[in-house]
Amino acid sequence: MKKRINPFDNIKPGMPGLPAASAKPVLPGMDLPVWPPLPDDHDDLDDSLDDMSDEDINALLDEIIVTEKDWTNTHPNMIKCGSDKFYARFANSLQMLLVMECRLPDEVSYDVYKEVSLTIAAYLEDFVSGFGVWNAIRSIYRKTYGRQLPFFDCEYSDYFDDDINIEDVKFLVWQTFCRIGHTYETVYSPGSMAVERFAQIAYDELVEAVDKAPEAKRVDDYIRKVLRKGDFFEVRDIAKWLVCFNKLTSAPYVFEDMLAEAENIANSTSGKLQNVDMGVFFYNVTCTRSLQPYSGPLGCHPSVYIAEMCRQRGLEDLACRLDRLDVIPFSDFEVKEIKGGHVILKAPDGVEYNVVKNSFGPGMDFKSAKTILASIVRFGEEWYQNGLCTVSGEVIDKEDGLREMTYNSTKMLEHVRKRIEVFGGRKVFYCAGLRAVSEITGLKYSQKKDDGNEIESNDPVVLFLSETDGMVVLRDYTECFKDKANPYYDKKVAEDRSLALITNCTIPDDVAVYIADNKLLPDASMAASQGKRYGKKIVQDNLRFLCGFFRTPDPAPEYED
C-alpha cells in the first residue's frame, strides 16, 4: 500500500490549526489542550501557500476537502443519495470552522479536523434519516452499564433520546481523537479542553443544521429492505458497512488497512501482484472484517449492533438469529458428503457442519475436494461459508488432542470453563513462567528454541481465563494487579503501566468485569487537567467500557518520510 503523504509538511508551524512545536504527550493519558485562534492579521498561511508547489497544494486539498463521492463512500454499498451534497458541505463547513477556531498540539494527527467533521455529519445524517446506528450504540450501552453514555452526566431532563445532545457530540469527538492513530500511545481525556471546545462548536452547527438537513432516503430504504428480508449475505453487507465505512462505528484508515492486507495476501499467494485480481483478495478481507469479533465503540461483534437496529424496527426474529450468530475462523474441514443443497464438513475434533452449498460460490468442484480450508458462519439454523476457501485433494491429517482442541473454539472454551469452575470462578492468575501456566490450565504451554528444546523461563506472566475468549497470557503487566494472590504487585509500575494494559486490546469482556468487580487495577489513571482524582475516577468508573473500546482494532496510517 502506498504510504499517505502528510499534506501539511511544507506549511510553517503557527498557522490556524497548526501550532508551533509543543511538548510531546506523556503516558499515561493526555489532557489535550486547545489554543485560541490566531489574530486576523496573521499572514503565515499566505506565505506558506506561496512556497508550496501545485502538487503539494493539490495533495492538501485532496486530504482536507470532503467531496460528494467521499460522503457516498460512507454509505452501505456506497449508495448515492441526493442528500450527499448537503452532508459533504456540512462536513467541510464544520472542518473549516474547527481549523479557524481551534489550534491543537502538533503531535495530534492533521486528520483530526476532517475525521471529527465526518463523524458529526454522520451523527446528523443518522438522526435525521432514522438509520438507528447511534440509537443502537446508546441502547446497548444502557443495557450493559445502566447509563446513557460513559464519562458524561446524561441523567437529567435536558437529555433527550429523540434529539441531538451535547453529550453525544462530546463522546463522538473523544472517540475520534482516540481513534485517530494514537490508540497505542495515548488515551485522551474525555474532559480535555479540546474535546469540550470541538464539541461545543460542532453542537452549535448541528442546532443550526438539524431542521434543514435532508433524509438519506435511499440508504434508509436499503437498510429496512435488507433487515426485513434477512438474507445472510445482505446482512453481512450491513456488518461490513458498520465495521469499515460508517463513521459512528468504524475506525479511520480501515479501508487503507484492508487494501494493505489484500496486497499482502496476494503477494504471499502469487508473488506477482500485477497478475492477480486484487478484487478477489479484497473481497476476502472485507468478508473477514465484516464478522470480526470486536467492532465499534463498544468492542462487540457487529451483529450485536445490527440486532439492536432490528429491535428498533420490530424485527425480533432476525434479532434473535443475530444473537445466536457463531463464527468459526479459518480451519481445515474434511469433505464428508454432498447432500442436496448442503455440504457436510467435518472439523478436526470430529464435529460435523451442514454448510449451504451455494455459499461456496459458482464453479466450486466438490467431486475432487477432500479437504477445504474455510471460515464458516452459523446464521439462524444454517451454516454458510464466509469469504474465500482453499480446496485440497488430500485428506486432513489427524493431530493430537491438544492440536485438535486449538482448531475448534467450542472445545477449547468448554475446557477453559471447567478450569474456571475448578478455581471457584477465578479468572486472573499470576504465574512464574509458562510451566506455572500449564499447571493452571491443565494444558502444555511452552515455547521452543530453534533446536526444538523447550525454553526454560521463570519470568512472571499474567494469565486470563475467559469463558468467551479462552486463554490470554501477557508479559510485562503482572506488577499492575493489586491482589493478595499476586506476589509481583508494584505500585510504581502499576501507576505507569495499568492504562497501557487497558489499551492493550487483550482483556476479554468477562475478565474486564472480573477485574472491575474485584478492583484489581486500582492504580489505573489518566492525565487530566481537572487533577489526579478526576483522571483516576474516569478510568475506574469506566474500566470495563475502556477495555471494550480498545478491543476494537484501530489501524494507524502510514506516512511518507
Coordinates of C-alpha atoms in Angstrom, one line a residue:
M1 CA 0.0 0.0 0.0
K2 CA 1.3 3.5 -0.9
K3 CA 2.0 5.4 2.3
R4 CA -0.1 8.5 3.0
I5 CA 1.6 11.9 2.3
N6 CA 1.2 14.5 5.0
P7 CA -0.1 17.5 3.1
F8 CA 1.0 19.9 5.8
D9 CA 4.7 19.0 5.7
N10 CA 5.6 22.2 3.8
I11 CA 3.5 24.6 5.8
K12 CA 5.1 26.6 8.5
P13 CA 4.0 25.9 12.1
G14 CA 1.9 28.6 13.7
M15 CA -0.9 28.7 11.1
P16 CA -4.6 28.3 12.2
G17 CA -5.0 24.8 13.5
L18 CA -1.2 24.1 13.3
P19 CA 0.5 25.4 16.4
A20 CA 4.2 25.8 17.0
A21 CA 6.0 22.9 18.5
S22 CA 4.7 21.8 21.9
A23 CA 5.6 19.2 24.5
K24 CA 5.3 15.6 23.5
P25 CA 2.4 13.6 25.1
V26 CA 3.3 11.9 28.4
L27 CA 1.9 8.5 29.3
P28 CA -0.4 7.6 30.9
G29 CA -3.0 9.5 29.0
M30 CA -3.0 13.1 27.7
D31 CA -5.1 16.0 28.6
L32 CA -5.4 17.6 25.2
P33 CA -5.2 21.4 25.2
V34 CA -6.5 23.7 22.6
W35 CA -5.3 27.3 21.9
P36 CA -7.3 30.3 20.8
P37 CA -7.4 31.1 17.1
L38 CA -4.6 33.3 15.7
P39 CA -5.3 37.0 15.1
D40 CA -6.9 38.1 11.8
D41 CA -3.7 39.8 10.6
H42 CA -1.7 36.5 10.8
D43 CA -0.3 36.0 7.3
D44 CA 1.8 32.9 7.7
L45 CA -0.8 30.9 5.7
D46 CA -0.3 33.1 2.6
D47 CA 3.4 32.9 2.9
S48 CA 3.3 29.1 3.3
L49 CA 1.0 28.6 0.3
D50 CA 3.3 30.8 -1.8
D51 CA 6.1 28.3 -1.0
M52 CA 4.1 25.3 -2.0
S53 CA 4.1 23.6 -5.4
D54 CA 0.9 23.0 -7.3
E55 CA 1.3 19.3 -6.5
D56 CA 1.6 20.0 -2.7
I57 CA -1.5 22.2 -2.8
N58 CA -3.5 19.6 -4.7
A59 CA -2.4 17.0 -2.1
L60 CA -3.5 19.3 0.6
L61 CA -6.9 19.8 -1.0
D62 CA -7.3 16.1 -1.6
E63 CA -6.7 15.4 2.1
I64 CA -8.9 18.0 3.6
I65 CA -11.9 18.5 1.2
V66 CA -14.9 16.2 1.6
T67 CA -16.4 15.6 -1.8
E68 CA -19.9 14.2 -2.6
K69 CA -18.2 10.9 -3.5
D70 CA -16.4 10.9 -0.2
W71 CA -19.7 11.1 1.5
T72 CA -21.3 8.4 -0.7
N73 CA -18.5 6.1 0.3
T74 CA -19.7 6.3 3.9
H75 CA -22.9 4.5 2.9
P76 CA -23.7 0.8 2.7
N77 CA -22.7 -0.4 -0.8
M78 CA -21.7 3.2 -1.5
I79 CA -25.4 4.1 -2.2
K80 CA -25.6 7.5 -3.8
C81 CA -28.3 9.9 -2.4
G82 CA -29.5 13.4 -3.4
S83 CA -28.6 14.4 0.2
D84 CA -24.9 13.7 -0.3
K85 CA -24.1 17.3 -1.3
F86 CA -25.7 18.7 1.9
Y87 CA -23.7 16.4 4.2
A88 CA -20.4 16.9 2.3
R89 CA -20.9 20.7 2.6
F90 CA -21.8 20.4 6.2
A91 CA -18.6 18.4 6.9
N92 CA -16.5 20.9 5.0
S93 CA -18.0 23.9 6.7
L94 CA -17.6 22.4 10.2
Q95 CA -14.0 21.4 9.4
M96 CA -13.1 24.9 8.3
L97 CA -14.7 26.3 11.4
L98 CA -12.8 23.9 13.7
V99 CA -9.5 24.8 11.9
M100 CA -10.1 28.5 12.3
E101 CA -11.3 28.3 15.9
C102 CA -9.1 25.6 17.4
R103 CA -5.3 25.1 17.4
L104 CA -4.1 21.7 18.6
P105 CA -0.7 20.4 19.6
D106 CA 1.3 19.3 16.6
E107 CA 1.6 15.8 17.9
V108 CA -2.1 15.3 17.0
S109 CA -2.7 13.9 13.5
Y110 CA -3.6 16.5 10.9
D111 CA -6.6 14.2 10.0
V112 CA -8.4 15.0 13.3
Y113 CA -10.3 18.0 12.0
K114 CA -11.7 16.1 9.0
E115 CA -12.5 13.0 10.9
V116 CA -14.3 14.9 13.6
S117 CA -16.3 16.7 10.9
L118 CA -17.2 13.5 9.1
T119 CA -18.3 11.8 12.3
I120 CA -20.5 14.7 13.4
A121 CA -22.0 14.8 9.9
A122 CA -22.7 11.0 10.2
Y123 CA -24.4 11.6 13.5
L124 CA -26.6 14.3 11.9
E125 CA -27.5 12.0 8.9
D126 CA -28.2 9.1 11.2
F127 CA -30.5 11.1 13.4
V128 CA -32.4 12.8 10.5
S129 CA -32.7 9.7 8.4
G130 CA -33.5 7.2 11.1
F131 CA -30.8 4.7 10.4
G132 CA -30.7 3.8 14.1
V133 CA -26.9 3.2 14.4
W134 CA -26.4 5.8 17.2
N135 CA -29.5 4.7 19.0
A136 CA -28.3 1.1 18.8
I137 CA -24.9 2.1 20.4
R138 CA -26.7 4.0 23.1
S139 CA -29.2 1.3 23.8
I140 CA -26.6 -1.5 24.0
Y141 CA -24.6 0.7 26.4
R142 CA -27.6 1.4 28.5
K143 CA -28.5 -2.3 28.7
T144 CA -24.9 -3.2 29.6
Y145 CA -24.0 -0.4 32.0
G146 CA -27.3 1.1 33.2
R147 CA -26.4 4.6 32.0
Q148 CA -26.8 6.5 28.7
L149 CA -23.1 7.1 28.0
P150 CA -19.7 6.8 29.6
F151 CA -17.9 9.8 31.1
F152 CA -20.7 12.3 30.8
D153 CA -23.7 13.0 33.0
C154 CA -26.8 12.4 30.9
E155 CA -29.2 11.6 33.8
Y156 CA -31.3 14.8 33.7
S157 CA -34.3 16.2 32.0
D158 CA -32.4 18.1 29.3
Y159 CA -31.0 14.9 27.7
F160 CA -33.4 13.6 25.0
D161 CA -33.4 10.1 23.4
D162 CA -35.1 11.5 20.3
D163 CA -33.0 14.6 19.8
I164 CA -29.3 15.7 19.3
N165 CA -27.4 16.1 22.6
I166 CA -24.2 17.9 23.5
E167 CA -23.1 14.8 25.5
D168 CA -23.5 12.6 22.4
V169 CA -21.2 15.0 20.5
K170 CA -18.6 15.1 23.3
F171 CA -18.4 11.3 23.2
L172 CA -18.1 11.2 19.4
V173 CA -15.3 13.9 19.5
W174 CA -13.5 11.9 22.2
Q175 CA -13.8 8.7 20.3
T176 CA -12.4 10.3 17.1
F177 CA -9.4 11.7 19.0
C178 CA -8.7 8.3 20.4
R179 CA -9.1 6.5 17.1
I180 CA -7.0 8.9 15.0
G181 CA -3.8 7.0 15.2
H182 CA -2.7 7.3 18.8
T183 CA -4.6 4.4 20.4
Y184 CA -1.5 2.5 21.5
E185 CA 0.4 5.7 22.6
T186 CA -2.1 8.0 24.2
V187 CA -5.5 7.9 25.7
Y188 CA -7.0 11.4 25.5
S189 CA -9.0 12.7 28.5
P190 CA -12.8 13.0 27.8
G191 CA -12.7 16.1 29.9
S192 CA -9.9 17.9 27.9
M193 CA -10.3 21.4 26.7
A194 CA -10.1 20.2 23.1
V195 CA -13.0 17.8 23.5
E196 CA -15.1 20.5 25.1
R197 CA -14.2 23.1 22.5
F198 CA -14.7 20.9 19.5
A199 CA -17.9 19.5 20.8
Q200 CA -19.4 22.9 21.6
I201 CA -18.6 24.2 18.1
A202 CA -20.0 21.1 16.5
Y203 CA -23.1 21.2 18.6
D204 CA -23.8 24.8 17.7
E205 CA -23.5 23.9 14.0
L206 CA -25.8 20.9 14.5
V207 CA -28.5 23.0 16.1
E208 CA -28.4 25.3 13.0
A209 CA -28.5 22.4 10.6
V210 CA -30.8 19.8 12.1
D211 CA -34.1 21.4 10.7
K212 CA -32.6 21.9 7.3
A213 CA -30.8 18.5 6.9
P214 CA -32.5 16.2 4.3
E215 CA -33.1 12.5 4.8
A216 CA -30.8 10.0 3.0
K217 CA -34.0 8.1 1.9
R218 CA -32.3 5.6 -0.4
V219 CA -29.9 4.5 2.3
D220 CA -32.7 4.1 4.9
D221 CA -34.9 2.2 2.4
Y222 CA -32.0 -0.1 1.7
I223 CA -31.3 -0.8 5.4
R224 CA -35.0 -1.5 6.0
K225 CA -35.3 -3.8 3.0
V226 CA -32.2 -5.8 3.9
L227 CA -33.3 -6.3 7.5
R228 CA -36.9 -7.3 6.5
K229 CA -35.5 -9.8 4.0
G230 CA -33.0 -11.3 6.4
D231 CA -30.6 -12.8 3.8
F232 CA -27.2 -13.7 5.3
F233 CA -25.1 -12.1 2.6
E234 CA -27.1 -8.9 2.5
V235 CA -27.0 -8.7 6.3
R236 CA -23.2 -9.2 6.1
D237 CA -23.1 -6.1 3.9
I238 CA -24.6 -4.1 6.7
A239 CA -22.0 -5.5 9.0
K240 CA -19.3 -4.5 6.5
W241 CA -20.7 -1.0 6.5
L242 CA -20.6 -0.7 10.2
V243 CA -17.1 -2.1 10.6
C244 CA -15.4 -0.4 7.6
F245 CA -17.3 2.7 6.5
N246 CA -19.9 4.1 8.9
K247 CA -18.2 7.0 10.8
L248 CA -20.0 6.3 14.1
T249 CA -18.7 2.7 14.4
S250 CA -15.6 2.3 12.1
A251 CA -12.1 3.5 12.9
P252 CA -10.3 5.8 10.5
Y253 CA -7.9 4.2 8.0
V254 CA -9.7 0.9 8.0
F255 CA -10.2 1.0 4.2
E256 CA -6.4 1.6 3.6
D257 CA -5.6 -1.1 6.1
M258 CA -7.9 -3.6 4.2
L259 CA -6.2 -2.7 0.9
A260 CA -2.8 -3.3 2.5
E261 CA -3.9 -6.7 3.9
A262 CA -5.3 -7.7 0.5
E263 CA -2.0 -6.8 -1.1
N264 CA 0.0 -8.8 1.4
I265 CA -2.2 -11.9 0.9
A266 CA -1.9 -11.5 -2.9
N267 CA 1.9 -11.2 -2.7
S268 CA 2.3 -14.1 -0.3
T269 CA 0.0 -16.2 -2.5
S270 CA 1.3 -15.5 -6.0
G271 CA 4.4 -13.4 -5.7
K272 CA 3.4 -11.4 -8.7
L273 CA 0.8 -8.8 -7.7
Q274 CA 0.4 -7.5 -11.3
N275 CA -1.0 -10.8 -12.4
V276 CA -3.6 -11.1 -9.6
D277 CA -7.1 -9.9 -9.5
M278 CA -6.9 -7.8 -6.3
G279 CA -10.6 -7.6 -6.1
V280 CA -10.8 -11.3 -5.1
F281 CA -8.4 -10.8 -2.2
F282 CA -10.1 -7.5 -1.1
Y283 CA -13.4 -9.4 -1.1
N284 CA -12.0 -12.0 1.2
V285 CA -10.6 -9.3 3.6
T286 CA -13.9 -7.4 3.7
C287 CA -15.8 -10.7 4.4
T288 CA -13.4 -11.5 7.3
R289 CA -13.5 -7.9 8.7
S290 CA -17.3 -7.8 8.5
L291 CA -17.6 -10.6 11.0
Q292 CA -14.6 -9.7 13.2
P293 CA -15.2 -10.4 16.9
Y294 CA -14.8 -6.8 18.1
S295 CA -16.0 -3.6 16.4
G296 CA -17.2 -0.1 17.1
P297 CA -17.0 1.9 20.4
L298 CA -18.4 -0.9 22.5
G299 CA -15.9 -3.5 21.3
C300 CA -18.6 -6.1 20.5
H301 CA -19.5 -8.2 17.4
P302 CA -21.0 -6.2 14.6
S303 CA -24.1 -8.5 14.8
V304 CA -24.9 -7.0 18.2
Y305 CA -25.4 -3.5 16.7
I306 CA -27.5 -4.9 13.8
A307 CA -29.6 -7.0 16.2
E308 CA -30.4 -3.8 18.2
M309 CA -31.2 -1.9 14.9
C310 CA -33.6 -4.8 14.2
R311 CA -35.3 -4.5 17.5
Q312 CA -35.8 -0.8 16.9
R313 CA -37.8 -1.8 13.8
G314 CA -39.7 -4.6 15.5
L315 CA -37.8 -7.3 13.7
E316 CA -37.3 -9.6 16.7
D317 CA -36.9 -12.8 14.6
L318 CA -33.9 -11.5 12.8
A319 CA -32.5 -10.0 16.0
C320 CA -32.7 -13.5 17.6
R321 CA -30.9 -15.1 14.7
L322 CA -28.1 -12.5 15.1
D323 CA -28.0 -13.1 18.8
R324 CA -27.1 -16.8 18.0
L325 CA -24.6 -16.0 15.2
D326 CA -21.5 -18.1 15.5
V327 CA -18.2 -17.7 13.6
I328 CA -15.6 -20.4 13.2
P329 CA -12.3 -18.9 11.9
F330 CA -10.4 -20.5 9.1
S331 CA -9.9 -24.2 9.7
D332 CA -9.3 -27.4 7.8
F333 CA -12.5 -29.3 7.2
E334 CA -12.8 -32.8 5.7
V335 CA -15.5 -33.1 3.0
K336 CA -17.7 -35.9 4.1
E337 CA -20.7 -35.8 1.8
I338 CA -22.7 -33.7 -0.6
K339 CA -26.3 -34.0 0.4
G340 CA -28.9 -32.0 -1.6
G341 CA -28.1 -28.3 -1.2
H342 CA -25.6 -28.8 1.6
V343 CA -22.0 -29.9 2.1
I344 CA -21.2 -31.9 5.2
L345 CA -17.8 -30.8 6.6
K346 CA -16.0 -32.5 9.4
A347 CA -13.7 -30.5 11.7
P348 CA -10.5 -32.0 13.2
D349 CA -12.3 -32.7 16.5
G350 CA -15.0 -34.7 14.8
V351 CA -17.8 -32.1 14.9
E352 CA -19.8 -32.1 11.6
Y353 CA -21.3 -29.0 10.0
N354 CA -24.1 -28.9 7.4
V355 CA -23.0 -25.9 5.2
V356 CA -25.1 -24.4 2.5
K357 CA -23.6 -25.5 -0.8
N358 CA -24.4 -22.3 -2.7
S359 CA -22.4 -20.2 -0.2
F360 CA -19.2 -21.5 -1.8
G361 CA -20.0 -19.7 -5.0
P362 CA -20.4 -20.9 -8.5
G363 CA -17.8 -23.2 -10.1
M364 CA -16.8 -25.0 -6.9
D365 CA -15.7 -28.5 -7.7
F366 CA -16.7 -30.7 -4.8
K367 CA -16.0 -34.0 -6.6
S368 CA -12.2 -33.9 -6.2
A369 CA -12.3 -32.0 -2.9
K370 CA -11.1 -33.9 0.1
T371 CA -10.2 -31.0 2.4
I372 CA -11.5 -27.4 2.5
L373 CA -9.8 -24.6 4.3
A374 CA -12.5 -22.1 5.1
S375 CA -14.3 -20.0 7.7
I376 CA -18.0 -20.8 8.3
V377 CA -20.8 -18.9 10.0
R378 CA -24.0 -20.0 11.6
F379 CA -26.8 -17.7 10.8
G380 CA -30.2 -18.9 12.1
E381 CA -30.4 -22.6 11.5
E382 CA -27.9 -22.7 8.6
W383 CA -24.1 -22.6 8.2
Y384 CA -22.6 -20.5 5.4
Q385 CA -19.0 -20.4 4.0
N386 CA -17.6 -16.9 4.5
G387 CA -15.1 -15.3 2.1
L388 CA -12.6 -17.4 0.1
C389 CA -11.8 -21.0 0.7
T390 CA -8.9 -23.3 -0.4
V391 CA -9.6 -26.8 -1.7
S392 CA -7.2 -29.8 -1.4
G393 CA -7.4 -33.3 -2.9
E394 CA -5.7 -34.7 0.2
V395 CA -7.4 -35.9 3.4
I396 CA -6.8 -33.9 6.5
D397 CA -4.1 -35.3 8.8
K398 CA -5.1 -36.3 12.3
E399 CA -3.4 -34.3 15.1
D400 CA -3.1 -35.0 18.8
G401 CA -5.9 -34.0 21.1
L402 CA -4.5 -30.6 22.1
R403 CA -3.8 -29.6 18.5
E404 CA -7.4 -30.6 17.6
M405 CA -8.7 -28.5 20.5
T406 CA -6.9 -25.4 19.2
Y407 CA -8.7 -25.8 15.9
N408 CA -12.1 -25.7 17.5
S409 CA -13.1 -22.8 19.7
T410 CA -16.1 -24.6 21.2
K411 CA -14.0 -27.5 22.6
M412 CA -11.3 -25.1 23.9
L413 CA -13.9 -22.9 25.6
E414 CA -15.5 -25.9 27.3
H415 CA -12.1 -26.8 28.8
V416 CA -11.5 -23.3 30.0
R417 CA -14.9 -23.0 31.6
K418 CA -14.2 -26.2 33.5
R419 CA -10.9 -24.8 34.7
I420 CA -12.6 -21.6 35.9
E421 CA -15.0 -23.8 37.9
V422 CA -12.1 -25.7 39.4
F423 CA -10.7 -22.4 40.7
G424 CA -14.0 -21.2 42.1
G425 CA -14.7 -18.6 39.4
R426 CA -11.3 -17.0 39.4
K427 CA -10.2 -15.6 36.1
V428 CA -6.9 -13.8 36.7
F429 CA -3.7 -15.7 37.7
Y430 CA -0.1 -14.6 38.3
C431 CA 2.4 -17.2 37.2
A432 CA 6.2 -17.8 37.5
G433 CA 6.6 -18.7 33.8
L434 CA 4.9 -20.9 31.3
R435 CA 5.3 -24.1 33.4
A436 CA 3.0 -22.5 36.0
V437 CA 0.6 -21.6 33.2
S438 CA 0.4 -25.2 32.2
E439 CA -0.3 -26.3 35.7
I440 CA -3.3 -23.9 36.0
T441 CA -4.7 -24.6 32.6
G442 CA -4.1 -28.3 32.5
L443 CA -2.6 -27.9 29.1
K444 CA 1.0 -28.0 27.9
Y445 CA 2.0 -24.4 27.3
S446 CA 5.6 -23.9 26.1
Q447 CA 7.9 -22.1 23.8
K448 CA 10.6 -23.8 21.7
K449 CA 14.1 -22.8 20.7
D450 CA 15.3 -23.2 17.2
D451 CA 16.8 -26.6 18.1
G452 CA 13.4 -27.8 19.3
N453 CA 14.2 -27.8 23.0
E454 CA 11.8 -26.0 25.4
I455 CA 12.8 -22.6 26.7
E456 CA 13.2 -22.5 30.5
S457 CA 11.8 -19.2 31.9
N458 CA 10.5 -18.2 35.2
D459 CA 9.7 -14.6 34.1
P460 CA 6.3 -13.7 35.6
V461 CA 3.3 -13.6 33.4
V462 CA -0.4 -12.9 34.0
L463 CA -3.0 -15.4 32.8
F464 CA -6.6 -14.7 31.9
L465 CA -9.2 -17.4 31.7
S466 CA -12.2 -16.2 29.7
E467 CA -15.4 -18.0 29.2
T468 CA -15.8 -16.3 25.8
D469 CA -12.2 -15.9 24.5
G470 CA -10.3 -18.8 26.1
M471 CA -6.8 -18.1 27.4
V472 CA -4.7 -15.0 27.3
V473 CA -1.1 -14.8 28.5
L474 CA 0.6 -11.5 28.9
R475 CA 4.1 -10.4 30.0
D476 CA 5.1 -7.0 31.4
Y477 CA 1.9 -6.3 33.2
T478 CA 1.9 -8.8 36.2
E479 CA 3.0 -6.0 38.6
C480 CA -0.2 -4.0 37.8
F481 CA -2.6 -6.2 39.7
K482 CA -3.2 -5.3 43.3
D483 CA -4.3 -8.7 44.6
K484 CA -3.4 -10.7 47.7
A485 CA -2.7 -13.6 45.4
N486 CA -0.2 -11.6 43.4
P487 CA 3.4 -11.6 44.8
Y488 CA 4.6 -9.3 42.0
Y489 CA 2.5 -6.2 42.6
D490 CA 4.5 -3.0 42.4
K491 CA 2.6 0.3 42.9
K492 CA 5.1 2.4 40.9
V493 CA 5.0 0.0 37.9
A494 CA 1.2 -0.2 38.2
E495 CA 0.8 3.6 38.0
D496 CA 3.0 3.6 34.9
R497 CA 1.6 0.6 33.0
S498 CA -2.0 -0.1 34.1
L499 CA -3.6 2.2 31.5
A500 CA -1.4 0.7 28.8
L501 CA -2.7 -2.7 29.8
I502 CA -6.3 -1.5 29.4
T503 CA -5.4 -0.2 25.9
N504 CA -3.5 -3.4 25.0
C505 CA -6.7 -4.8 23.2
T506 CA -6.3 -8.1 25.0
I507 CA -8.7 -8.1 28.1
P508 CA -11.8 -10.1 27.3
D509 CA -15.1 -8.6 28.5
D510 CA -15.8 -11.2 31.2
V511 CA -12.3 -10.8 32.5
A512 CA -12.7 -7.0 32.5
V513 CA -15.9 -7.4 34.6
Y514 CA -13.9 -9.6 37.0
I515 CA -11.1 -7.1 37.2
A516 CA -13.5 -4.2 37.8
D517 CA -15.7 -6.0 40.4
N518 CA -12.6 -7.1 42.4
K519 CA -10.8 -3.7 41.9
L520 CA -7.6 -5.4 40.7
L521 CA -6.3 -2.3 38.8
P522 CA -6.8 0.5 41.4
D523 CA -3.8 2.4 40.1
A524 CA -5.1 2.8 36.5
S525 CA -5.5 6.5 35.8
M526 CA -5.1 9.1 33.0
A527 CA -3.8 12.6 32.8
A528 CA -6.4 15.3 33.3
S529 CA -6.4 19.0 33.8
Q530 CA -9.0 18.5 36.5
G531 CA -6.4 16.7 38.6
K532 CA -5.3 13.2 39.5
R533 CA -8.5 12.4 41.3
Y534 CA -10.6 13.1 38.2
G535 CA -8.2 11.1 36.0
K536 CA -8.4 8.1 38.2
K537 CA -12.2 8.3 38.6
I538 CA -12.7 8.4 34.9
V539 CA -10.7 5.2 34.4
Q540 CA -12.0 3.4 37.5
D541 CA -15.7 4.2 36.8
N542 CA -15.4 3.2 33.1
L543 CA -12.8 0.4 33.2
R544 CA -15.0 -2.2 31.6
F545 CA -16.1 0.2 28.8
L546 CA -12.5 1.3 28.1
C547 CA -11.3 -2.3 27.9
G548 CA -14.1 -2.9 25.3
F549 CA -13.4 0.3 23.4
F550 CA -9.7 -0.6 22.9
R551 CA -10.5 -4.2 21.9
T552 CA -11.7 -2.8 18.5
P553 CA -8.8 -2.9 16.0
D554 CA -7.6 0.6 15.3
P555 CA -5.2 0.7 12.3
A556 CA -2.8 3.7 12.2
P557 CA -1.9 5.5 8.9
E558 CA 1.5 5.2 7.3
Y559 CA 3.1 8.4 6.2
E560 CA 5.8 9.2 3.7
D561 CA 9.0 10.3 5.4

